[in-house]
Structure formats: structure tokens, C-alpha cells
């Protein structure tokens, strides 16, 4: 049974990757915020007990199955359902987790609200992959529905090239999606070789990061654990994007509607003026260089701001003496 089920911790971080925690732990310590980790798999819940009345923060990721075991998504669903059934405060709870693990759902939420999104076809199982790709003019890309860290993302410059590789995406293939859903997607060419990641904390815009994609990589994880040794800096603060930028205002409204409190949203700006939104990352990480720059400029880094936000979600319970 996790320790906090009986009380004590102010914030419980529910997650599936210990490598992402140290920068957050340092920020919590700096803010004097007590926390506890629930790492999946590895916890046990006594369903006859009531979970402690603390703040729970879900940092469960879509790529969890690549690190531990393929059932982490189901573990997370069970834990979040248990907490929410008890009426506990869960930041980025069950509904947000369903958004995290489904790019189909992300695409639908964005498209129905009028955002420019890449044309996308979802293929269930492997039989329809070649036919689905035939409807796209090369180049086009593939990606996993339950993605994260660039899972299944590849660019194909011809249908013949894709036909040669299609077996690896089919069930049993070395690059098959964990949930069996593969996406074929329009390739969006940025006007300049970068994409932008807008970070939101407590539903409010915090900052935007310019992510260099000149090397052609689709793995855009900003965490220290994802850093490539001796590589040129890939992440820089993008000062020109602010809380008043029209796209940022619209994204903030979207996240509010979906009750997403913490997220990084990625978009591409094209030469012909499109602003294409293609990913909502609800277990967002923060780049150490960008965070250090924020500190040096006298601004509060994202990890510190998160610690403050989570603490603010803890509503004191009034006693008879307080009433």
C-alpha cells in the first residue's frame, strides 16, 4: 500500500519513469513542497481504504510501455479511477490521460475546435496501411497512436519506400504500435527548421520553446534524460511567443475546456502561413538549459512554478475551531 494512502504527503506524483523526476524533485525541495512518488508498476492499492486527501499529479506517459511493461496504461487507468471515485484532487486526471495516450483523440479535439491539423488517417491493424498511404502525396509520415518520444515517426518520400517498410509497422513487426493503431499523416514542412512547444502551467501560458529540427529527428523530448551528448543545443526560449499571441490564447481555451492543467503543445509554422498544431503532451518535461536561462533572467522556471501550482490546489479542510 502506498504510504500516502494513510496520509502525510502534500503531493503524490504518479509516474512511470524515474529518470524524469530529479529536476522536479529539486524544484519541489526549493519550494518546500513535500512529495511522494507512485511509480507504475510497483504499487499496491488496498481498495477497502480511502486514499489520503492530498493532491495527486498524474505524469503517466504514452511511451510507458517502452520502459517497463505493456500494461502500464491499464495500471494508470485503475489508479486514477480509484482516486477520482473517492473525490480526490487529481491534476491531469483520468480524462487527460486518455488524451495523452491517443493521438486520434488529440486530433479530433483540435480539429473540431477549428485548429489547423495535419491531414491524418488512422489504420487499425496492419492490413490497410498501404492503401491508406496511397491517398497521400509523398512525403508523408507515420506515427503511433499511443506515441511519445517519436514512436513510429518516420518520413517516407515515396510509396515504394513505404511498401518496402510496411511490414515493420504491421502486427508482430519490430515497429508495431502497442495499441494496434497506426497513423499515416501529411508531412508539414516548417518555414524554418524548427517547431514550437508552448508550455502551460495551471492552465496559463508559461513560455514557448523553439525546438531545432534541422537534424531531421522527430524525437523532441526536452528532458535531461533524453539529451544527446555533445549535440548542439536543440531547445531555446522563444521570446516572441507570449500569452497574447492569438494561437496561444486559443490553445489555453482548449486546455481549459479539456481540464488539462499541465501540458506542452507543439505546432509548426509553414512558409504559406499555416500554424499547424500536431501534439498535446500532458506529461511535459522541461529543458535544463531553458530552465537555467529563466533562473538567470530572474524569472521562475517551469518546474518551480509547477510546485507552487500543485501546492495551491491543496484546499485546507476547516475544523470546527476554524468555522
Coordinates of C-alpha atoms in Angstrom, one line a residue:
X1 CA 0.0 0.0 0.0
X2 CA 1.5 3.4 -0.9
X3 CA 2.5 5.4 2.2
X4 CA 0.3 8.3 1.4
X5 CA -2.9 6.3 1.3
X6 CA -2.9 6.8 5.1
X7 CA -1.9 10.5 4.9
X8 CA 1.2 12.6 5.0
X9 CA 2.4 13.7 1.6
X10 CA 1.2 17.0 0.2
X11 CA 1.7 16.0 -3.4
X12 CA 1.8 12.4 -4.8
X13 CA 3.4 12.1 -8.2
X14 CA 2.0 9.2 -10.2
X15 CA 4.5 8.3 -13.0
X16 CA 6.3 5.6 -15.0
X17 CA 9.8 7.0 -15.5
X18 CA 12.2 7.8 -12.6
X19 CA 14.6 9.5 -15.0
X20 CA 12.2 12.4 -15.4
X21 CA 11.8 13.1 -11.7
X22 CA 15.1 14.6 -10.4
X23 CA 14.6 18.2 -11.8
X24 CA 11.1 18.2 -10.4
X25 CA 12.3 16.9 -7.1
X26 CA 14.8 19.7 -6.9
X27 CA 12.2 22.3 -7.7
X28 CA 9.8 20.8 -5.0
X29 CA 12.6 20.9 -2.5
X30 CA 13.4 24.6 -3.4
X31 CA 9.8 25.5 -2.8
X32 CA 9.5 23.4 0.4
X33 CA 6.9 21.1 -1.1
X34 CA 6.7 17.6 0.4
X35 CA 6.1 14.9 -2.2
X36 CA 5.9 11.2 -2.7
X37 CA 6.3 9.1 -5.8
X38 CA 3.9 6.3 -7.0
X39 CA 5.9 4.5 -9.7
X40 CA 4.0 2.2 -12.0
X41 CA 4.3 -0.7 -12.0
X42 CA 5.2 -1.2 -8.4
X43 CA 2.4 0.0 -6.1
X44 CA -0.4 -1.9 -4.4
X45 CA -3.8 -0.4 -3.5
X46 CA -6.0 -1.6 -0.7
X47 CA -9.3 -0.9 -2.3
X48 CA -11.1 -1.1 1.1
X49 CA -9.1 2.0 2.2
X50 CA -9.8 5.6 1.3
X51 CA -7.0 7.5 -0.4
X52 CA -5.4 10.3 1.5
X53 CA -6.8 13.7 1.0
X54 CA -3.7 15.2 -0.8
X55 CA -3.0 16.5 -4.3
X56 CA -2.3 13.7 -6.8
X57 CA -0.4 14.6 -10.0
X58 CA -0.5 12.2 -12.9
X59 CA 2.6 12.2 -15.0
X60 CA 1.8 9.0 -16.8
X61 CA 3.1 8.9 -20.3
X62 CA 2.1 7.4 -23.6
X63 CA 5.5 5.8 -24.0
X64 CA 5.5 3.9 -20.7
X65 CA 5.3 0.5 -22.4
X66 CA 8.8 1.1 -23.8
X67 CA 10.4 1.3 -20.4
X68 CA 8.6 -1.1 -18.0
X69 CA 5.7 -3.4 -19.2
X70 CA 2.9 -3.1 -21.8
X71 CA 0.2 -2.9 -19.1
X72 CA 1.1 0.4 -17.5
X73 CA -1.7 2.2 -19.3
X74 CA -4.2 -0.1 -17.6
X75 CA -2.5 0.3 -14.3
X76 CA -2.8 4.1 -14.6
X77 CA -6.4 3.9 -15.6
X78 CA -7.2 1.8 -12.5
X79 CA -5.3 4.1 -10.1
X80 CA -6.8 7.3 -11.5
X81 CA -10.3 5.8 -11.4
X82 CA -9.8 4.8 -7.7
X83 CA -8.7 8.3 -6.8
X84 CA -11.4 10.1 -8.7
X85 CA -14.1 7.8 -7.3
X86 CA -13.0 8.9 -3.9
X87 CA -13.3 12.6 -4.9
X88 CA -9.6 13.3 -4.6
X89 CA -7.9 16.2 -6.3
X90 CA -6.1 14.8 -9.3
X91 CA -4.2 17.1 -11.6
X92 CA -4.3 15.8 -15.2
X93 CA -6.6 13.0 -14.2
X94 CA -8.3 10.2 -16.0
X95 CA -9.8 12.2 -18.9
X96 CA -6.5 13.9 -19.5
X97 CA -4.7 10.6 -19.5
X98 CA -7.0 9.3 -22.2
X99 CA -5.9 12.3 -24.3
X100 CA -2.3 11.6 -23.6
X101 CA -2.4 8.0 -24.9
X102 CA -4.4 8.7 -28.1
X103 CA -3.3 10.9 -30.9
X104 CA -6.6 10.1 -32.6
X105 CA -8.4 11.8 -29.7
X106 CA -5.9 14.7 -29.7
X107 CA -6.5 15.2 -33.4
X108 CA -10.3 15.1 -33.0
X109 CA -10.3 17.6 -30.1
X110 CA -8.1 20.0 -32.1
X111 CA -9.9 19.7 -35.4
X112 CA -13.4 20.1 -34.0
X113 CA -12.3 23.4 -32.5
X114 CA -11.0 24.8 -35.7
X115 CA -7.3 24.3 -35.3
X116 CA -5.2 23.6 -38.4
X117 CA -4.1 20.0 -38.0
X118 CA -2.2 17.7 -40.4
X119 CA -4.4 15.5 -42.6
X120 CA -4.3 12.1 -40.8
X121 CA -5.7 8.6 -41.4
X122 CA -5.8 6.0 -38.6
X123 CA -5.3 2.4 -39.6
X124 CA -6.5 -0.3 -37.2
X125 CA -4.3 -3.4 -37.6
X126 CA -1.8 -3.7 -40.5
X127 CA -3.9 -4.7 -43.5
X128 CA -4.9 -1.2 -44.6
X129 CA -1.5 0.6 -44.3
X130 CA -0.5 0.5 -48.0
X131 CA -4.0 1.5 -49.2
X132 CA -4.1 4.4 -46.6
X133 CA -0.7 5.7 -47.7
X134 CA -1.8 5.6 -51.3
X135 CA -4.1 8.5 -50.5
X136 CA -1.1 10.8 -49.6
X137 CA 1.2 12.6 -51.9
X138 CA 4.8 12.0 -50.7
X139 CA 6.5 12.9 -48.5
X140 CA 4.2 11.7 -45.7
X141 CA 4.9 10.4 -42.2
X142 CA 3.9 7.5 -40.0
X143 CA 3.4 7.6 -36.2
X144 CA 1.9 5.5 -33.4
X145 CA -1.4 6.5 -32.0
X146 CA -0.1 5.8 -28.5
X147 CA 3.1 7.6 -29.0
X148 CA 5.6 9.8 -27.2
X149 CA 9.3 10.2 -27.8
X150 CA 8.9 9.9 -31.6
X151 CA 7.4 6.3 -31.5
X152 CA 6.8 5.1 -35.1
X153 CA 7.5 8.5 -36.6
X154 CA 9.2 8.2 -39.9
X155 CA 9.2 10.2 -43.1
X156 CA 8.7 8.4 -46.4
X157 CA 9.5 10.1 -49.7
X158 CA 7.8 7.6 -52.0
X159 CA 5.1 4.9 -51.8
X160 CA 7.6 2.3 -52.9
X161 CA 9.8 3.2 -49.9
X162 CA 6.8 2.8 -47.6
X163 CA 5.7 -0.5 -49.2
X164 CA 9.2 -1.9 -48.5
X165 CA 9.0 -0.9 -44.8
X166 CA 5.3 -1.6 -44.1
X167 CA 5.9 -5.0 -42.5
X168 CA 7.7 -3.4 -39.5
X169 CA 4.5 -1.5 -38.6
X170 CA 2.1 -4.4 -39.0
X171 CA 1.2 -6.6 -36.0
X172 CA 4.2 -8.5 -34.9
X173 CA 6.6 -6.1 -36.7
X174 CA 9.5 -4.5 -34.9
X175 CA 7.9 -1.1 -35.0
X176 CA 4.3 -2.1 -34.5
X177 CA 2.2 0.2 -32.3
X178 CA 1.3 -1.1 -28.8
X179 CA -2.4 -0.5 -29.3
X180 CA -2.5 -1.7 -32.9
X181 CA -3.4 1.8 -34.3
X182 CA -1.0 3.3 -36.8
X183 CA -1.3 6.8 -38.3
X184 CA -0.5 8.0 -41.8
X185 CA -0.1 11.7 -41.8
X186 CA 0.6 14.7 -44.0
X187 CA 4.2 15.8 -43.7
X188 CA 4.2 19.5 -42.7
X189 CA 7.3 21.4 -43.9
X190 CA 8.2 24.2 -41.5
X191 CA 9.2 27.6 -43.0
X192 CA 12.4 27.4 -40.9
X193 CA 13.9 24.2 -39.4
X194 CA 12.2 24.4 -36.0
X195 CA 8.9 23.7 -34.3
X196 CA 7.5 25.5 -31.3
X197 CA 6.4 23.9 -28.0
X198 CA 4.1 26.2 -25.9
X199 CA 4.1 25.3 -22.2
X200 CA 1.1 25.8 -20.0
X201 CA 1.0 25.5 -16.2
X202 CA -2.2 25.7 -14.2
X203 CA -4.0 26.3 -17.5
X204 CA -1.9 29.5 -18.1
X205 CA 0.8 30.1 -20.7
X206 CA 4.3 29.9 -19.1
X207 CA 6.7 30.1 -22.1
X208 CA 7.4 28.9 -25.6
X209 CA 10.4 26.9 -26.6
X210 CA 11.9 26.8 -30.1
X211 CA 13.0 23.2 -30.9
X212 CA 15.6 22.8 -33.7
X213 CA 14.6 20.1 -36.1
X214 CA 17.4 20.7 -38.7
X215 CA 18.8 17.3 -38.0
X216 CA 15.6 15.6 -39.1
X217 CA 14.8 14.0 -35.8
X218 CA 11.3 13.5 -34.7
X219 CA 12.2 12.7 -31.1
X220 CA 11.7 16.0 -29.4
X221 CA 11.9 15.1 -25.7
X222 CA 13.3 18.1 -23.8
X223 CA 14.2 16.2 -20.6
X224 CA 17.8 15.8 -19.4
X225 CA 17.4 12.0 -19.8
X226 CA 16.8 12.5 -23.5
X227 CA 19.8 14.7 -24.1
X228 CA 22.3 13.6 -26.8
X229 CA 25.9 14.0 -25.6
X230 CA 27.9 16.7 -27.4
X231 CA 25.0 17.7 -29.6
X232 CA 24.3 21.4 -30.4
X233 CA 21.6 23.0 -28.2
X234 CA 18.2 21.9 -29.6
X235 CA 15.9 23.9 -27.3
X236 CA 15.8 27.7 -26.9
X237 CA 13.3 30.1 -25.3
X238 CA 11.2 31.7 -28.0
X239 CA 10.6 35.2 -26.6
X240 CA 8.3 36.3 -29.5
X241 CA 5.5 33.9 -28.4
X242 CA 3.6 35.4 -25.5
X243 CA 0.3 34.9 -23.6
X244 CA -1.3 37.4 -26.0
X245 CA -0.3 35.5 -29.2
X246 CA -3.6 34.6 -30.8
X247 CA -2.7 30.9 -31.2
X248 CA -1.6 30.7 -27.5
X249 CA -4.9 32.2 -26.4
X250 CA -6.9 29.6 -28.4
X251 CA -4.7 26.8 -27.0
X252 CA -5.3 28.0 -23.5
X253 CA -9.0 27.9 -24.0
X254 CA -8.8 24.4 -25.5
X255 CA -6.8 23.1 -22.5
X256 CA -9.3 24.7 -20.1
X257 CA -12.2 23.0 -21.8
X258 CA -10.4 19.7 -21.6
X259 CA -9.3 20.3 -17.9
X260 CA -5.7 19.9 -18.9
X261 CA -3.7 21.8 -16.2
X262 CA -0.2 21.0 -17.3
X263 CA 0.8 20.5 -20.9
X264 CA 3.2 21.3 -23.7
X265 CA 1.5 21.8 -27.1
X266 CA 3.6 21.6 -30.3
X267 CA 2.9 23.4 -33.5
X268 CA 4.6 24.2 -36.9
X269 CA 4.6 27.4 -38.8
X270 CA 4.8 26.9 -42.6
X271 CA 6.0 29.2 -45.4
X272 CA 2.5 29.7 -46.6
X273 CA 1.3 31.0 -43.2
X274 CA -0.3 27.9 -41.7
X275 CA 0.1 27.3 -37.9
X276 CA -0.4 23.5 -37.7
X277 CA -0.9 22.0 -34.2
X278 CA 0.0 18.4 -34.0
X279 CA 0.7 17.2 -30.4
X280 CA -0.6 17.7 -26.9
X281 CA 1.9 16.4 -24.4
X282 CA 0.3 16.2 -20.9
X283 CA 3.3 14.8 -19.1
X284 CA 5.6 17.5 -20.4
X285 CA 9.2 17.8 -19.4
X286 CA 11.4 20.9 -19.3
X287 CA 14.8 21.5 -20.8
X288 CA 17.6 22.2 -18.4
X289 CA 19.2 24.9 -20.5
X290 CA 16.0 26.8 -20.9
X291 CA 15.2 26.5 -17.2
X292 CA 18.6 27.7 -16.2
X293 CA 18.1 30.7 -18.5
X294 CA 14.9 31.5 -16.8
X295 CA 16.6 31.5 -13.4
X296 CA 19.4 33.6 -14.7
X297 CA 16.9 36.2 -16.0
X298 CA 15.2 36.4 -12.7
X299 CA 12.1 34.5 -13.9
X300 CA 10.6 31.5 -12.2
X301 CA 11.4 28.3 -14.1
X302 CA 8.6 26.0 -15.1
X303 CA 9.4 23.2 -12.5
X304 CA 9.3 25.8 -9.7
X305 CA 6.0 27.2 -11.0
X306 CA 4.6 23.7 -11.0
X307 CA 5.5 23.1 -7.4
X308 CA 3.7 26.3 -6.5
X309 CA 0.7 25.5 -8.6
X310 CA 0.3 22.0 -7.1
X311 CA 0.5 23.4 -3.6
X312 CA -2.2 25.9 -4.4
X313 CA -4.5 23.0 -5.4
X314 CA -4.5 21.8 -1.8
X315 CA -7.6 23.2 -0.1
X316 CA -7.4 23.2 3.7
X317 CA -10.1 21.4 5.5
X318 CA -11.8 23.6 8.0
X319 CA -12.2 22.2 11.5
X320 CA -15.0 23.2 13.9
X321 CA -12.5 25.6 15.6
X322 CA -11.8 27.3 12.3
X323 CA -15.5 27.6 11.4

